[in-house]
Amino acid sequence: MKNKIIALFALTALLILTSCEKDDQSSNAIINKSTYELMKEWYFWYDQLPEVDPNSYPDPKALVEAIRVNPPDRWSYVTTKQEHDAYYKQAEYIGFGFGTAFTEDSKLYITFVFKSSQLYAAGIRRGWEIIGIDGQTPTPDNYANLLGPSEEGVTKTFTFKSPEGNIVEHTFVKGHIDINTVLMDTVYNFNERKVGYFVLKSFVEKTADELETVFQKFKKENVDELICDLRYNTGGLVSVSCLLGSLLYQVSDTNTVFGSYVHNDKKTDNNSSIYFKPNANALVLDRVLFITTENTASASELVINALKPYITVSLIGSRTHGKPVGMYSFAFNDPTIDWLIVPVCFTIRNAKNEGDYYDGIPVDVEADDDIFTPFGEITENSLNSALTYLGISTSKVSKHTVKSKAITGKGLYEEIGAW
């Protein structure tokens, strides 16, 4: 087994699975057996795995889904290396390019739209309602099936209701979506008190440059306070998570612990620490506010937890997802096998050895996700609550907020957090 570190939180390393078996066993049998042996060696809860015949499953995807220890493991999965690399290295995926949430009365709304998507070009934005897909009414039960498989060329006709009440119909085709991971950013000036605000969707390689650009702007504007909106950030790379932490908390050397890896008792030699890094765009702040929801997961929660020993951290919104663990991704050395096995392999604790937030990180102020109001509008419920928490008086908050639940796919697409 050969180890190549990629430095992800959701997918932190690429390890090569080798198989010396060249007899009459089918390729699938070898793959499943190797996957099962891998799980018994690296899986964080390996000692709770059930005894199974790995060849009784049609593929490693079904095997891992069947044997993962749930609860607490809702995350281990199998994908393809092609999809994984497209997302984490190129910030691309196959889809329509938007996020959605259902309200309590089962109405479906757009929560964000990527700029490269056909929806964005058509003028569809946050707050639009989807009332039909190919003539059928979407529900929490049928929605994923109505959107079809994550394949290029899948065509769907959507019926929308705009915030003004207009009914419009568009036909869109699934294709390569180029993700803009910073959905928006701005600086507010309240009586010479400057507040920076940005919405961060993901932690992929592209995010690093986008963060540097945004914080260079904040630095130039001399912001006094910062609101980091992670309400739809489902996680990603540890290296980018650490970069965000290093932009929010200024250090002068590399001796300040960001977090420490903890593996199972077979893999303690892999336990190590990662550190905040000096950054020219880092801000000097007394506190940081985070806007969160149950979709704030993994590397997002890692940033919050890593900062707590050093700076005042306050959460606005709703309790986070509760994923204090990360995964390694394992690929086969046979280039014809594209499977990538992605089991939970470690947890990361902060400098105070804190980190078991499986029930999520609680908020300081509860606020609903105001899906009807654009990001950055100071009447948006979560942002308005954050500004109020800072002691900043603004215009009244939007009156038409409702409780909603964002809907995502499974496996890698749960990490992507968009359709």
PDB file of C-alpha atoms in Angstrom, residues 9-10 87-88 91 179-184 198-211 229-242 244 295-301 414-418:
ATOM      1  CA  PHE A   9     -11.013  16.902   5.268  1.00  0.00           C
ATOM      2  CA  ALA A  10     -13.814  15.031   3.608  1.00  0.00           C
ATOM      3  CA  TYR A  87     -14.792  18.513  -7.941  1.00  0.00           C
ATOM      4  CA  TYR A  88     -11.798  18.941  -5.647  1.00  0.00           C
ATOM      5  CA  ALA A  91     -14.139  22.838  -8.881  1.00  0.00           C
ATOM      6  CA  ILE A 179     -18.259  26.425  -9.096  1.00  0.00           C
ATOM      7  CA  ASN A 180     -17.728  29.918  -7.737  1.00  0.00           C
ATOM      8  CA  THR A 181     -17.109  28.949  -4.115  1.00  0.00           C
ATOM      9  CA  VAL A 182     -17.478  32.499  -2.787  1.00  0.00           C
ATOM     10  CA  LEU A 183     -21.125  33.162  -3.552  1.00  0.00           C
ATOM     11  CA  MET A 184     -20.892  36.840  -2.614  1.00  0.00           C
ATOM     12  CA  PHE A 198     -18.954  36.800   2.652  1.00  0.00           C
ATOM     13  CA  VAL A 199     -20.773  33.577   1.772  1.00  0.00           C
ATOM     14  CA  LEU A 200     -18.494  30.574   1.305  1.00  0.00           C
ATOM     15  CA  LYS A 201     -19.935  27.461  -0.352  1.00  0.00           C
ATOM     16  CA  SER A 202     -17.035  24.979  -0.485  1.00  0.00           C
ATOM     17  CA  PHE A 203     -13.437  24.166   0.444  1.00  0.00           C
ATOM     18  CA  VAL A 204     -11.865  22.990  -2.831  1.00  0.00           C
ATOM     19  CA  GLU A 205      -8.531  23.934  -4.405  1.00  0.00           C
ATOM     20  CA  LYS A 206     -10.041  26.914  -6.266  1.00  0.00           C
ATOM     21  CA  THR A 207     -11.348  28.325  -2.975  1.00  0.00           C
ATOM     22  CA  ALA A 208      -7.830  29.286  -1.872  1.00  0.00           C
ATOM     23  CA  ASP A 209      -7.426  31.963  -4.551  1.00  0.00           C
ATOM     24  CA  GLU A 210     -10.980  33.221  -4.043  1.00  0.00           C
ATOM     25  CA  LEU A 211     -10.400  33.597  -0.295  1.00  0.00           C
ATOM     26  CA  ASP A 229     -21.561  32.820   6.176  1.00  0.00           C
ATOM     27  CA  LEU A 230     -21.136  29.034   6.043  1.00  0.00           C
ATOM     28  CA  ARG A 231     -24.825  28.127   5.961  1.00  0.00           C
ATOM     29  CA  TYR A 232     -24.438  25.918   2.851  1.00  0.00           C
ATOM     30  CA  ASN A 233     -20.781  24.947   3.243  1.00  0.00           C
ATOM     31  CA  THR A 234     -20.654  21.165   3.353  1.00  0.00           C
ATOM     32  CA  GLY A 235     -16.884  20.891   3.791  1.00  0.00           C
ATOM     33  CA  GLY A 236     -13.845  19.914   1.745  1.00  0.00           C
ATOM     34  CA  LEU A 237     -10.095  20.300   1.943  1.00  0.00           C
ATOM     35  CA  VAL A 238      -8.301  20.573   5.267  1.00  0.00           C
ATOM     36  CA  SER A 239      -5.625  22.761   3.684  1.00  0.00           C
ATOM     37  CA  VAL A 240      -8.223  25.328   2.597  1.00  0.00           C
ATOM     38  CA  SER A 241      -9.979  25.097   5.953  1.00  0.00           C
ATOM     39  CA  CYS A 242      -6.648  25.904   7.600  1.00  0.00           C
ATOM     40  CA  LEU A 244      -9.461  30.324   6.163  1.00  0.00           C
ATOM     41  CA  ASN A 295     -25.633  21.960   6.245  1.00  0.00           C
ATOM     42  CA  THR A 296     -22.535  23.546   7.816  1.00  0.00           C
ATOM     43  CA  ALA A 297     -20.403  20.433   7.958  1.00  0.00           C
ATOM     44  CA  SER A 298     -16.971  18.864   8.167  1.00  0.00           C
ATOM     45  CA  ALA A 299     -14.246  21.366   7.181  1.00  0.00           C
ATOM     46  CA  SER A 300     -16.637  24.226   8.018  1.00  0.00           C
ATOM     47  CA  GLU A 301     -17.084  22.935  11.548  1.00  0.00           C
ATOM     48  CA  GLU A 414     -23.737  15.442  -0.463  1.00  0.00           C
ATOM     49  CA  GLU A 415     -20.309  17.070  -0.160  1.00  0.00           C
ATOM     50  CA  ILE A 416     -20.907  19.103  -3.325  1.00  0.00           C
ATOM     51  CA  GLY A 417     -24.214  20.211  -1.812  1.00  0.00           C
ATOM     52  CA  ALA A 418     -25.764  21.261  -5.124  1.00  0.00           C
TER      53      ALA A 418
END
